[in-house]
GROMACS .gro file of C-alpha atoms in nm:
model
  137
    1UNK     CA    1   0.000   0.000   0.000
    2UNK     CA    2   0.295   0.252   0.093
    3UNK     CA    3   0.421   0.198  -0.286
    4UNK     CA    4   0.092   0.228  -0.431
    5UNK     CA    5   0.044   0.561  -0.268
    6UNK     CA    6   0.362   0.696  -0.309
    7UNK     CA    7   0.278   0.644  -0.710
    8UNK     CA    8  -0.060   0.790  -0.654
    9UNK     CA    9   0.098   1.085  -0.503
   10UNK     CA   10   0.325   1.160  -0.763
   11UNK     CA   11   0.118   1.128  -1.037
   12UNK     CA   12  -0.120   1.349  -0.835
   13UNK     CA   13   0.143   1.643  -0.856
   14UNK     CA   14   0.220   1.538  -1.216
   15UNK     CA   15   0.539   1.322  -1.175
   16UNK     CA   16   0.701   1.041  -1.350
   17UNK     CA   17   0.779   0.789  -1.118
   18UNK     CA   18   1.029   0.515  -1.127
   19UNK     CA   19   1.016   0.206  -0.947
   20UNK     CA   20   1.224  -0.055  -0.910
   21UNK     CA   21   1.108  -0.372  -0.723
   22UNK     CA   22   1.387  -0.591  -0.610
   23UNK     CA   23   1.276  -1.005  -0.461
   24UNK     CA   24   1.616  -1.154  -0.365
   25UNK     CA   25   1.608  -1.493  -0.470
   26UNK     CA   26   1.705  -1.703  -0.181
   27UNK     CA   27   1.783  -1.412   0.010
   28UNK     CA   28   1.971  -1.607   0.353
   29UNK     CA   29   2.164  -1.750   0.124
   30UNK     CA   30   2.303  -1.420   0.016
   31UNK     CA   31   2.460  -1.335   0.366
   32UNK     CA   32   2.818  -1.288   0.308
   33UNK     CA   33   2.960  -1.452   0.662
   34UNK     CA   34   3.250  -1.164   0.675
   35UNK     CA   35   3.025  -0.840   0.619
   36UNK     CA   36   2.779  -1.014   0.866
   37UNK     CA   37   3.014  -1.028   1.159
   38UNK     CA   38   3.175  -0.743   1.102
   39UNK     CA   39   2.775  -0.588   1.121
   40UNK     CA   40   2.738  -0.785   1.439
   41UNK     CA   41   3.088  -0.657   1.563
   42UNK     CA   42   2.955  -0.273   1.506
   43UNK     CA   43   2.646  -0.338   1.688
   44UNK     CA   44   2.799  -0.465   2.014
   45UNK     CA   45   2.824  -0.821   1.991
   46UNK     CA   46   3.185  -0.870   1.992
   47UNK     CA   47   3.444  -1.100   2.173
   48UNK     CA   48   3.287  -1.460   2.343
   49UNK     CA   49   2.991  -1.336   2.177
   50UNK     CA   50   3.090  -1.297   1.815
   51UNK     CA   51   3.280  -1.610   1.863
   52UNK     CA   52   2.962  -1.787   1.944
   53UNK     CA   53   2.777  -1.637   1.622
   54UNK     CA   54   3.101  -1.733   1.446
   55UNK     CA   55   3.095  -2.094   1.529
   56UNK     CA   56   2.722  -2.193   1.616
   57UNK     CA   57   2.552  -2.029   1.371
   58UNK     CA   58   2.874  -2.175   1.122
   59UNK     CA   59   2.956  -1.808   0.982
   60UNK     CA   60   3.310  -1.973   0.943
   61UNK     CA   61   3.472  -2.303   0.779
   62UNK     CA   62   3.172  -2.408   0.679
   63UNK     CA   63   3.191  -2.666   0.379
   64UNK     CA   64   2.920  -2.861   0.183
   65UNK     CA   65   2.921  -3.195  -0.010
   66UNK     CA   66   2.616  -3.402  -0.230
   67UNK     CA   67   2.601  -3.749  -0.142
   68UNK     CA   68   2.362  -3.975  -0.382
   69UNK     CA   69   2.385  -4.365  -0.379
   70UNK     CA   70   2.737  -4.357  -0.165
   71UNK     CA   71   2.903  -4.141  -0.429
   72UNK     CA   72   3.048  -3.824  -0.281
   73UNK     CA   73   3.050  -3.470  -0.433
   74UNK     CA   74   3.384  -3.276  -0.381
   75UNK     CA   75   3.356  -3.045  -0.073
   76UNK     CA   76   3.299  -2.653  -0.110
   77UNK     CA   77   3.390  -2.379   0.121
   78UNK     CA   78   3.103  -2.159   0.151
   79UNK     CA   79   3.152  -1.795   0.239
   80UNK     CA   80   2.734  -1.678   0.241
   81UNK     CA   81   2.446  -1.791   0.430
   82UNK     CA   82   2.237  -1.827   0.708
   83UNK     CA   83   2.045  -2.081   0.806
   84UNK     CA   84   1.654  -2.097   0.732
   85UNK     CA   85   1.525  -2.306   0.983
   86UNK     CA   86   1.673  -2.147   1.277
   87UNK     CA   87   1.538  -1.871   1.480
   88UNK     CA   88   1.864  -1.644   1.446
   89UNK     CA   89   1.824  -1.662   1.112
   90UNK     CA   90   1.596  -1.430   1.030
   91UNK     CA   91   1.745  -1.165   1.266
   92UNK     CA   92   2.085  -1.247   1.136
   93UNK     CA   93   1.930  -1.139   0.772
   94UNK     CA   94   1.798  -0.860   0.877
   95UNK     CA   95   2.080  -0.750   1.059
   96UNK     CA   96   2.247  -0.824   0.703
   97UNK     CA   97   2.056  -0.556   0.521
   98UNK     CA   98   1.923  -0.303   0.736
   99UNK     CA   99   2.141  -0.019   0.608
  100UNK     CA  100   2.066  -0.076   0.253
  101UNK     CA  101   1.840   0.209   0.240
  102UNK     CA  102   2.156   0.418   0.317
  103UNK     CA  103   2.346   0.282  -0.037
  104UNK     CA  104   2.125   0.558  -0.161
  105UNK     CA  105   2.053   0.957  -0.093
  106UNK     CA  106   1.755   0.955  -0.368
  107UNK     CA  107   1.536   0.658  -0.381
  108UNK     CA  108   1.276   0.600  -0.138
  109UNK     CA  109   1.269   0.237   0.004
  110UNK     CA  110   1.008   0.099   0.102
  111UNK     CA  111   1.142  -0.244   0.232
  112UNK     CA  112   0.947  -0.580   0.309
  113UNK     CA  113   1.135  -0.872   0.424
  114UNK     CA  114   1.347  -0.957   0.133
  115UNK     CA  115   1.108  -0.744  -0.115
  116UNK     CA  116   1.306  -0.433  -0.168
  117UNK     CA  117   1.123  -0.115  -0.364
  118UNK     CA  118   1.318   0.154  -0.491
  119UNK     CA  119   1.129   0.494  -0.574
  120UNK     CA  120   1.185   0.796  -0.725
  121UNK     CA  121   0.977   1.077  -0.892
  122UNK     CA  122   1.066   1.350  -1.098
  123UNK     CA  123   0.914   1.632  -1.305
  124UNK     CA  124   1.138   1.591  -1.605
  125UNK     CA  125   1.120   1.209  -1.780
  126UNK     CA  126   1.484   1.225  -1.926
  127UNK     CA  127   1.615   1.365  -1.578
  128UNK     CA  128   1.454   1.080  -1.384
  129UNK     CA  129   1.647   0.845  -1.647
  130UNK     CA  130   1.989   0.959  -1.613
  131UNK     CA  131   1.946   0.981  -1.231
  132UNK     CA  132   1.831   0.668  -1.144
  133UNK     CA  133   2.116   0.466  -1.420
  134UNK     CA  134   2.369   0.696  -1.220
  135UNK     CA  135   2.218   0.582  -0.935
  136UNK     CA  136   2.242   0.220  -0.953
  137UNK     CA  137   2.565   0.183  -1.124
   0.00000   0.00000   0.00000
């Protein structure tokens, strides 16, 4: 609804609008381990503490192999991800993102979860153009 009127609104006082509607696909496995302590780090949680996040919730040496009728898959380091099923994880994601609406000084966000909208009006249509592919490169 909050997108919806913010479109109403500008075509109310005669505005293009842009929007740009972001769904990461499988968003907690997006979580770059580093960037994600280093978050945790700046909000406090530091020492025993990030230790625990480090090694419980597997933010480090964490590998991965398939196994399928006793033949095994090379291992893989992985470097991103949270786990789903746990009840950090969905804290630990948030956590994760909750400065993205800072990457910008122009759009709007109006932010769901992992549904991300970007906005931005503008009286002139090729101004709005340049300014939001300036934007997001």
């Amino acid at each position: 609804m909050l997108i919806t009127d913010k479109i109403q609104r500008a075509i109310e006082a005669k505005l293009y609008s842009c929007g740009i509607f972001l769904d990461l696909s499988k968003a907690f496995d997006t979580v770059d381990h580093n960037i994600l302590l280093t978050k945790l780090e700046h909000y406090g949680i530091r020492g025993i503490a990030n230790e625990w996040f480090r090694s419980y919730m597997y933010l480090s040496n964490r590998q991965q192999f398939v196994s399928i009728n006793n033949s095994d898959s090379s291992t893989l380091h992985l470097t991103c991800g949270v786990s789903q099923g746990s009840v950090l994880g969905p804290l630990l994601f948030l956590i994760y993102i909750n400065d993205f609406i800072n990457s910008s000084s122009i759009f709007d966000f109006p932010l769901f979860a992992d549904d991300s909208n970007l906005f931005y009006p503008n009286k002139d249509l090729q101004h709005l153009e340049e300014t939001i592919n300036l934007e997001l490169e």
